[in-house]
Amino acid sequence: MVELAGVAMAGTMRGAPRLAGMTAARTSAYVDCFDTHFSRLAGYCATMTGDRHVGAEIAQEAFARLFAKWVGVRDPKAYVYLVATNLARERWRRTAKERTAYADVARVDRAQTVSPPDVDLRDLVERLPSRQRDAVLLRYYADLPVLDVAALMSLPEGTVKRLLHEARHALGLALGDDR
């Protein structure tokens, strides 16, 4: 069973109404092309993807794109095979990226479940004195350079560096780093 434009068909377009915007001859030529090549293209795509349903979807998409450019395509068979091959390659890349992303998420989830943080860093930063807290938030959370932090806080650059040093030391002590 093949679905084209929302209509279930048994791999043929015979008896289809004339396609919008096309003459009877062009419609007939498109239908003949579909009838001749669809099943083999779907099989080709199924072989490339390893899934016959995905193969049929790719073949349908290739024929839909052929239909959109029907007037300007010189060799419809070559066009649908090229489009189908490119769609299958795109699917390979997408699924490879998805597998990598899922593996990364699983790895991060395992790492977080093995050793959950004992202390909430945000809470520790909020407990810092206001000038240290402001310097830390501007420097590390807003990712501003020390010069910009100094300008925003109306302080000399050296003072901002000292505040950041003191804040890092206080956070390190709170987190158990005795350096």
JSON list of N, CA, C and O in Angstrom, two decimals, residues 104-140:
[
{"chain": "A", "resi": 104, "resn": "ASP", "atom": "N", "xyz": [25.16, 10.92, 24.39]},
{"chain": "A", "resi": 104, "resn": "ASP", "atom": "CA", "xyz": [25.68, 11.98, 25.25]},
{"chain": "A", "resi": 104, "resn": "ASP", "atom": "C", "xyz": [24.75, 12.25, 26.43]},
{"chain": "A", "resi": 104, "resn": "ASP", "atom": "O", "xyz": [25.21, 12.41, 27.56]},
{"chain": "A", "resi": 105, "resn": "VAL", "atom": "N", "xyz": [23.46, 12.30, 26.16]},
{"chain": "A", "resi": 105, "resn": "VAL", "atom": "CA", "xyz": [22.48, 12.53, 27.22]},
{"chain": "A", "resi": 105, "resn": "VAL", "atom": "C", "xyz": [22.53, 11.39, 28.22]},
{"chain": "A", "resi": 105, "resn": "VAL", "atom": "O", "xyz": [22.52, 11.60, 29.44]},
{"chain": "A", "resi": 106, "resn": "ALA", "atom": "N", "xyz": [22.60, 10.16, 27.75]},
{"chain": "A", "resi": 106, "resn": "ALA", "atom": "CA", "xyz": [22.66, 9.01, 28.64]},
{"chain": "A", "resi": 106, "resn": "ALA", "atom": "C", "xyz": [23.92, 9.05, 29.49]},
{"chain": "A", "resi": 106, "resn": "ALA", "atom": "O", "xyz": [23.88, 8.76, 30.69]},
{"chain": "A", "resi": 107, "resn": "ARG", "atom": "N", "xyz": [25.04, 9.44, 28.88]},
{"chain": "A", "resi": 107, "resn": "ARG", "atom": "CA", "xyz": [26.30, 9.53, 29.61]},
{"chain": "A", "resi": 107, "resn": "ARG", "atom": "C", "xyz": [26.21, 10.61, 30.69]},
{"chain": "A", "resi": 107, "resn": "ARG", "atom": "O", "xyz": [26.63, 10.41, 31.82]},
{"chain": "A", "resi": 108, "resn": "VAL", "atom": "N", "xyz": [25.63, 11.75, 30.36]},
{"chain": "A", "resi": 108, "resn": "VAL", "atom": "CA", "xyz": [25.48, 12.83, 31.33]},
{"chain": "A", "resi": 108, "resn": "VAL", "atom": "C", "xyz": [24.53, 12.40, 32.44]},
{"chain": "A", "resi": 108, "resn": "VAL", "atom": "O", "xyz": [24.78, 12.64, 33.62]},
{"chain": "A", "resi": 109, "resn": "ASP", "atom": "N", "xyz": [23.42, 11.74, 32.08]},
{"chain": "A", "resi": 109, "resn": "ASP", "atom": "CA", "xyz": [22.47, 11.27, 33.09]},
{"chain": "A", "resi": 109, "resn": "ASP", "atom": "C", "xyz": [23.14, 10.30, 34.05]},
{"chain": "A", "resi": 109, "resn": "ASP", "atom": "O", "xyz": [22.94, 10.38, 35.26]},
{"chain": "A", "resi": 110, "resn": "ARG", "atom": "N", "xyz": [23.94, 9.36, 33.52]},
{"chain": "A", "resi": 110, "resn": "ARG", "atom": "CA", "xyz": [24.62, 8.41, 34.38]},
{"chain": "A", "resi": 110, "resn": "ARG", "atom": "C", "xyz": [25.61, 9.13, 35.30]},
{"chain": "A", "resi": 110, "resn": "ARG", "atom": "O", "xyz": [25.71, 8.82, 36.48]},
{"chain": "A", "resi": 111, "resn": "ALA", "atom": "N", "xyz": [26.33, 10.09, 34.76]},
{"chain": "A", "resi": 111, "resn": "ALA", "atom": "CA", "xyz": [27.31, 10.82, 35.56]},
{"chain": "A", "resi": 111, "resn": "ALA", "atom": "C", "xyz": [26.62, 11.60, 36.68]},
{"chain": "A", "resi": 111, "resn": "ALA", "atom": "O", "xyz": [27.12, 11.66, 37.79]},
{"chain": "A", "resi": 112, "resn": "GLN", "atom": "N", "xyz": [25.46, 12.16, 36.37]},
{"chain": "A", "resi": 112, "resn": "GLN", "atom": "CA", "xyz": [24.76, 12.94, 37.40]},
{"chain": "A", "resi": 112, "resn": "GLN", "atom": "C", "xyz": [24.13, 12.03, 38.45]},
{"chain": "A", "resi": 112, "resn": "GLN", "atom": "O", "xyz": [24.07, 12.40, 39.61]},
{"chain": "A", "resi": 113, "resn": "THR", "atom": "N", "xyz": [23.67, 10.86, 38.07]},
{"chain": "A", "resi": 113, "resn": "THR", "atom": "CA", "xyz": [23.05, 9.98, 39.06]},
{"chain": "A", "resi": 113, "resn": "THR", "atom": "C", "xyz": [24.09, 9.30, 39.93]},
{"chain": "A", "resi": 113, "resn": "THR", "atom": "O", "xyz": [23.80, 8.96, 41.06]},
{"chain": "A", "resi": 114, "resn": "VAL", "atom": "N", "xyz": [25.32, 9.13, 39.43]},
{"chain": "A", "resi": 114, "resn": "VAL", "atom": "CA", "xyz": [26.36, 8.48, 40.20]},
{"chain": "A", "resi": 114, "resn": "VAL", "atom": "C", "xyz": [26.82, 9.39, 41.34]},
{"chain": "A", "resi": 114, "resn": "VAL", "atom": "O", "xyz": [26.94, 8.95, 42.48]},
{"chain": "A", "resi": 115, "resn": "SER", "atom": "N", "xyz": [27.07, 10.65, 41.04]},
{"chain": "A", "resi": 115, "resn": "SER", "atom": "CA", "xyz": [27.57, 11.55, 42.08]},
{"chain": "A", "resi": 115, "resn": "SER", "atom": "C", "xyz": [26.84, 12.89, 42.01]},
{"chain": "A", "resi": 115, "resn": "SER", "atom": "O", "xyz": [27.33, 13.83, 41.39]},
{"chain": "A", "resi": 116, "resn": "PRO", "atom": "N", "xyz": [25.67, 12.99, 42.63]},
{"chain": "A", "resi": 116, "resn": "PRO", "atom": "CA", "xyz": [24.96, 14.26, 42.60]},
{"chain": "A", "resi": 116, "resn": "PRO", "atom": "C", "xyz": [25.70, 15.30, 43.42]},
{"chain": "A", "resi": 116, "resn": "PRO", "atom": "O", "xyz": [26.37, 14.96, 44.40]},
{"chain": "A", "resi": 117, "resn": "PRO", "atom": "N", "xyz": [25.64, 16.54, 43.02]},
{"chain": "A", "resi": 117, "resn": "PRO", "atom": "CA", "xyz": [26.36, 17.56, 43.77]},
{"chain": "A", "resi": 117, "resn": "PRO", "atom": "C", "xyz": [25.78, 17.67, 45.19]},
{"chain": "A", "resi": 117, "resn": "PRO", "atom": "O", "xyz": [24.58, 17.62, 45.39]},
{"chain": "A", "resi": 118, "resn": "ASP", "atom": "N", "xyz": [26.70, 17.84, 46.17]},
{"chain": "A", "resi": 118, "resn": "ASP", "atom": "CA", "xyz": [26.28, 17.94, 47.56]},
{"chain": "A", "resi": 118, "resn": "ASP", "atom": "C", "xyz": [25.77, 19.34, 47.90]},
{"chain": "A", "resi": 118, "resn": "ASP", "atom": "O", "xyz": [24.92, 19.52, 48.75]},
{"chain": "A", "resi": 119, "resn": "VAL", "atom": "N", "xyz": [26.33, 20.32, 47.22]},
{"chain": "A", "resi": 119, "resn": "VAL", "atom": "CA", "xyz": [26.00, 21.70, 47.55]},
{"chain": "A", "resi": 119, "resn": "VAL", "atom": "C", "xyz": [25.55, 22.42, 46.29]},
{"chain": "A", "resi": 119, "resn": "VAL", "atom": "O", "xyz": [26.11, 22.23, 45.22]},
{"chain": "A", "resi": 120, "resn": "ASP", "atom": "N", "xyz": [24.56, 23.22, 46.42]},
{"chain": "A", "resi": 120, "resn": "ASP", "atom": "CA", "xyz": [24.08, 24.01, 45.30]},
{"chain": "A", "resi": 120, "resn": "ASP", "atom": "C", "xyz": [24.96, 25.25, 45.15]},
{"chain": "A", "resi": 120, "resn": "ASP", "atom": "O", "xyz": [24.97, 26.12, 46.02]},
{"chain": "A", "resi": 121, "resn": "LEU", "atom": "N", "xyz": [25.70, 25.33, 44.05]},
{"chain": "A", "resi": 121, "resn": "LEU", "atom": "CA", "xyz": [26.64, 26.42, 43.84]},
{"chain": "A", "resi": 121, "resn": "LEU", "atom": "C", "xyz": [25.93, 27.76, 43.81]},
{"chain": "A", "resi": 121, "resn": "LEU", "atom": "O", "xyz": [26.41, 28.76, 44.34]},
{"chain": "A", "resi": 122, "resn": "ARG", "atom": "N", "xyz": [24.76, 27.79, 43.21]},
{"chain": "A", "resi": 122, "resn": "ARG", "atom": "CA", "xyz": [24.01, 29.04, 43.14]},
{"chain": "A", "resi": 122, "resn": "ARG", "atom": "C", "xyz": [23.71, 29.57, 44.55]},
{"chain": "A", "resi": 122, "resn": "ARG", "atom": "O", "xyz": [23.82, 30.75, 44.82]},
{"chain": "A", "resi": 123, "resn": "ASP", "atom": "N", "xyz": [23.33, 28.66, 45.43]},
{"chain": "A", "resi": 123, "resn": "ASP", "atom": "CA", "xyz": [23.03, 29.05, 46.81]},
{"chain": "A", "resi": 123, "resn": "ASP", "atom": "C", "xyz": [24.29, 29.62, 47.48]},
{"chain": "A", "resi": 123, "resn": "ASP", "atom": "O", "xyz": [24.22, 30.62, 48.21]},
{"chain": "A", "resi": 124, "resn": "LEU", "atom": "N", "xyz": [25.44, 28.99, 47.22]},
{"chain": "A", "resi": 124, "resn": "LEU", "atom": "CA", "xyz": [26.69, 29.48, 47.80]},
{"chain": "A", "resi": 124, "resn": "LEU", "atom": "C", "xyz": [27.05, 30.87, 47.27]},
{"chain": "A", "resi": 124, "resn": "LEU", "atom": "O", "xyz": [27.52, 31.74, 48.02]},
{"chain": "A", "resi": 125, "resn": "VAL", "atom": "N", "xyz": [26.83, 31.09, 45.97]},
{"chain": "A", "resi": 125, "resn": "VAL", "atom": "CA", "xyz": [27.12, 32.40, 45.38]},
{"chain": "A", "resi": 125, "resn": "VAL", "atom": "C", "xyz": [26.20, 33.45, 46.00]},
{"chain": "A", "resi": 125, "resn": "VAL", "atom": "O", "xyz": [26.62, 34.58, 46.30]},
{"chain": "A", "resi": 126, "resn": "GLU", "atom": "N", "xyz": [24.94, 33.10, 46.22]},
{"chain": "A", "resi": 126, "resn": "GLU", "atom": "CA", "xyz": [24.01, 34.06, 46.82]},
{"chain": "A", "resi": 126, "resn": "GLU", "atom": "C", "xyz": [24.39, 34.41, 48.25]},
{"chain": "A", "resi": 126, "resn": "GLU", "atom": "O", "xyz": [24.03, 35.48, 48.74]},
{"chain": "A", "resi": 127, "resn": "ARG", "atom": "N", "xyz": [25.10, 33.56, 48.93]},
{"chain": "A", "resi": 127, "resn": "ARG", "atom": "CA", "xyz": [25.52, 33.81, 50.32]},
{"chain": "A", "resi": 127, "resn": "ARG", "atom": "C", "xyz": [26.76, 34.72, 50.41]},
{"chain": "A", "resi": 127, "resn": "ARG", "atom": "O", "xyz": [27.11, 35.16, 51.49]},
{"chain": "A", "resi": 128, "resn": "LEU", "atom": "N", "xyz": [27.43, 34.94, 49.28]},
{"chain": "A", "resi": 128, "resn": "LEU", "atom": "CA", "xyz": [28.61, 35.80, 49.29]},
{"chain": "A", "resi": 128, "resn": "LEU", "atom": "C", "xyz": [28.21, 37.24, 49.63]},
{"chain": "A", "resi": 128, "resn": "LEU", "atom": "O", "xyz": [27.06, 37.65, 49.40]},
{"chain": "A", "resi": 129, "resn": "PRO", "atom": "N", "xyz": [29.14, 38.05, 50.16]},
{"chain": "A", "resi": 129, "resn": "PRO", "atom": "CA", "xyz": [28.86, 39.48, 50.35]},
{"chain": "A", "resi": 129, "resn": "PRO", "atom": "C", "xyz": [28.47, 40.11, 49.01]},
{"chain": "A", "resi": 129, "resn": "PRO", "atom": "O", "xyz": [28.91, 39.67, 47.94]},
{"chain": "A", "resi": 130, "resn": "SER", "atom": "N", "xyz": [27.67, 41.15, 49.06]},
{"chain": "A", "resi": 130, "resn": "SER", "atom": "CA", "xyz": [27.05, 41.71, 47.84]},
{"chain": "A", "resi": 130, "resn": "SER", "atom": "C", "xyz": [28.08, 42.10, 46.77]},
{"chain": "A", "resi": 130, "resn": "SER", "atom": "O", "xyz": [27.87, 41.82, 45.59]},
{"chain": "A", "resi": 131, "resn": "ARG", "atom": "N", "xyz": [29.18, 42.75, 47.14]},
{"chain": "A", "resi": 131, "resn": "ARG", "atom": "CA", "xyz": [30.16, 43.15, 46.12]},
{"chain": "A", "resi": 131, "resn": "ARG", "atom": "C", "xyz": [30.83, 41.95, 45.48]},
{"chain": "A", "resi": 131, "resn": "ARG", "atom": "O", "xyz": [31.06, 41.92, 44.27]},
{"chain": "A", "resi": 132, "resn": "GLN", "atom": "N", "xyz": [31.16, 40.93, 46.28]},
{"chain": "A", "resi": 132, "resn": "GLN", "atom": "CA", "xyz": [31.74, 39.71, 45.72]},
{"chain": "A", "resi": 132, "resn": "GLN", "atom": "C", "xyz": [30.72, 39.00, 44.82]},
{"chain": "A", "resi": 132, "resn": "GLN", "atom": "O", "xyz": [31.06, 38.53, 43.73]},
{"chain": "A", "resi": 133, "resn": "ARG", "atom": "N", "xyz": [29.50, 38.92, 45.31]},
{"chain": "A", "resi": 133, "resn": "ARG", "atom": "CA", "xyz": [28.44, 38.25, 44.53]},
{"chain": "A", "resi": 133, "resn": "ARG", "atom": "C", "xyz": [28.25, 38.95, 43.19]},
{"chain": "A", "resi": 133, "resn": "ARG", "atom": "O", "xyz": [28.19, 38.32, 42.14]},
{"chain": "A", "resi": 134, "resn": "ASP", "atom": "N", "xyz": [28.16, 40.29, 43.20]},
{"chain": "A", "resi": 134, "resn": "ASP", "atom": "CA", "xyz": [27.98, 41.04, 41.95]},
{"chain": "A", "resi": 134, "resn": "ASP", "atom": "C", "xyz": [29.14, 40.81, 40.99]},
{"chain": "A", "resi": 134, "resn": "ASP", "atom": "O", "xyz": [28.95, 40.61, 39.79]},
{"chain": "A", "resi": 135, "resn": "ALA", "atom": "N", "xyz": [30.36, 40.82, 41.53]},
{"chain": "A", "resi": 135, "resn": "ALA", "atom": "CA", "xyz": [31.54, 40.61, 40.69]},
{"chain": "A", "resi": 135, "resn": "ALA", "atom": "C", "xyz": [31.51, 39.20, 40.07]},
{"chain": "A", "resi": 135, "resn": "ALA", "atom": "O", "xyz": [31.78, 39.03, 38.87]},
{"chain": "A", "resi": 136, "resn": "VAL", "atom": "N", "xyz": [31.16, 38.20, 40.88]},
{"chain": "A", "resi": 136, "resn": "VAL", "atom": "CA", "xyz": [31.11, 36.81, 40.38]},
{"chain": "A", "resi": 136, "resn": "VAL", "atom": "C", "xyz": [30.02, 36.68, 39.31]},
{"chain": "A", "resi": 136, "resn": "VAL", "atom": "O", "xyz": [30.24, 36.07, 38.25]},
{"chain": "A", "resi": 137, "resn": "LEU", "atom": "N", "xyz": [28.86, 37.22, 39.56]},
{"chain": "A", "resi": 137, "resn": "LEU", "atom": "CA", "xyz": [27.76, 37.10, 38.60]},
{"chain": "A", "resi": 137, "resn": "LEU", "atom": "C", "xyz": [28.09, 37.79, 37.27]},
{"chain": "A", "resi": 137, "resn": "LEU", "atom": "O", "xyz": [27.84, 37.24, 36.20]},
{"chain": "A", "resi": 138, "resn": "LEU", "atom": "N", "xyz": [28.68, 38.97, 37.37]},
{"chain": "A", "resi": 138, "resn": "LEU", "atom": "CA", "xyz": [29.03, 39.68, 36.14]},
{"chain": "A", "resi": 138, "resn": "LEU", "atom": "C", "xyz": [30.16, 38.99, 35.39]},
{"chain": "A", "resi": 138, "resn": "LEU", "atom": "O", "xyz": [30.14, 38.89, 34.16]},
{"chain": "A", "resi": 139, "resn": "ARG", "atom": "N", "xyz": [31.16, 38.50, 36.13]},
{"chain": "A", "resi": 139, "resn": "ARG", "atom": "CA", "xyz": [32.33, 37.91, 35.47]},
{"chain": "A", "resi": 139, "resn": "ARG", "atom": "C", "xyz": [32.03, 36.50, 34.94]},
{"chain": "A", "resi": 139, "resn": "ARG", "atom": "O", "xyz": [32.35, 36.18, 33.81]},
{"chain": "A", "resi": 140, "resn": "TYR", "atom": "N", "xyz": [31.42, 35.65, 35.77]},
{"chain": "A", "resi": 140, "resn": "TYR", "atom": "CA", "xyz": [31.30, 34.23, 35.41]},
{"chain": "A", "resi": 140, "resn": "TYR", "atom": "C", "xyz": [29.93, 33.85, 34.85]},
{"chain": "A", "resi": 140, "resn": "TYR", "atom": "O", "xyz": [29.85, 32.96, 34.02]}
]
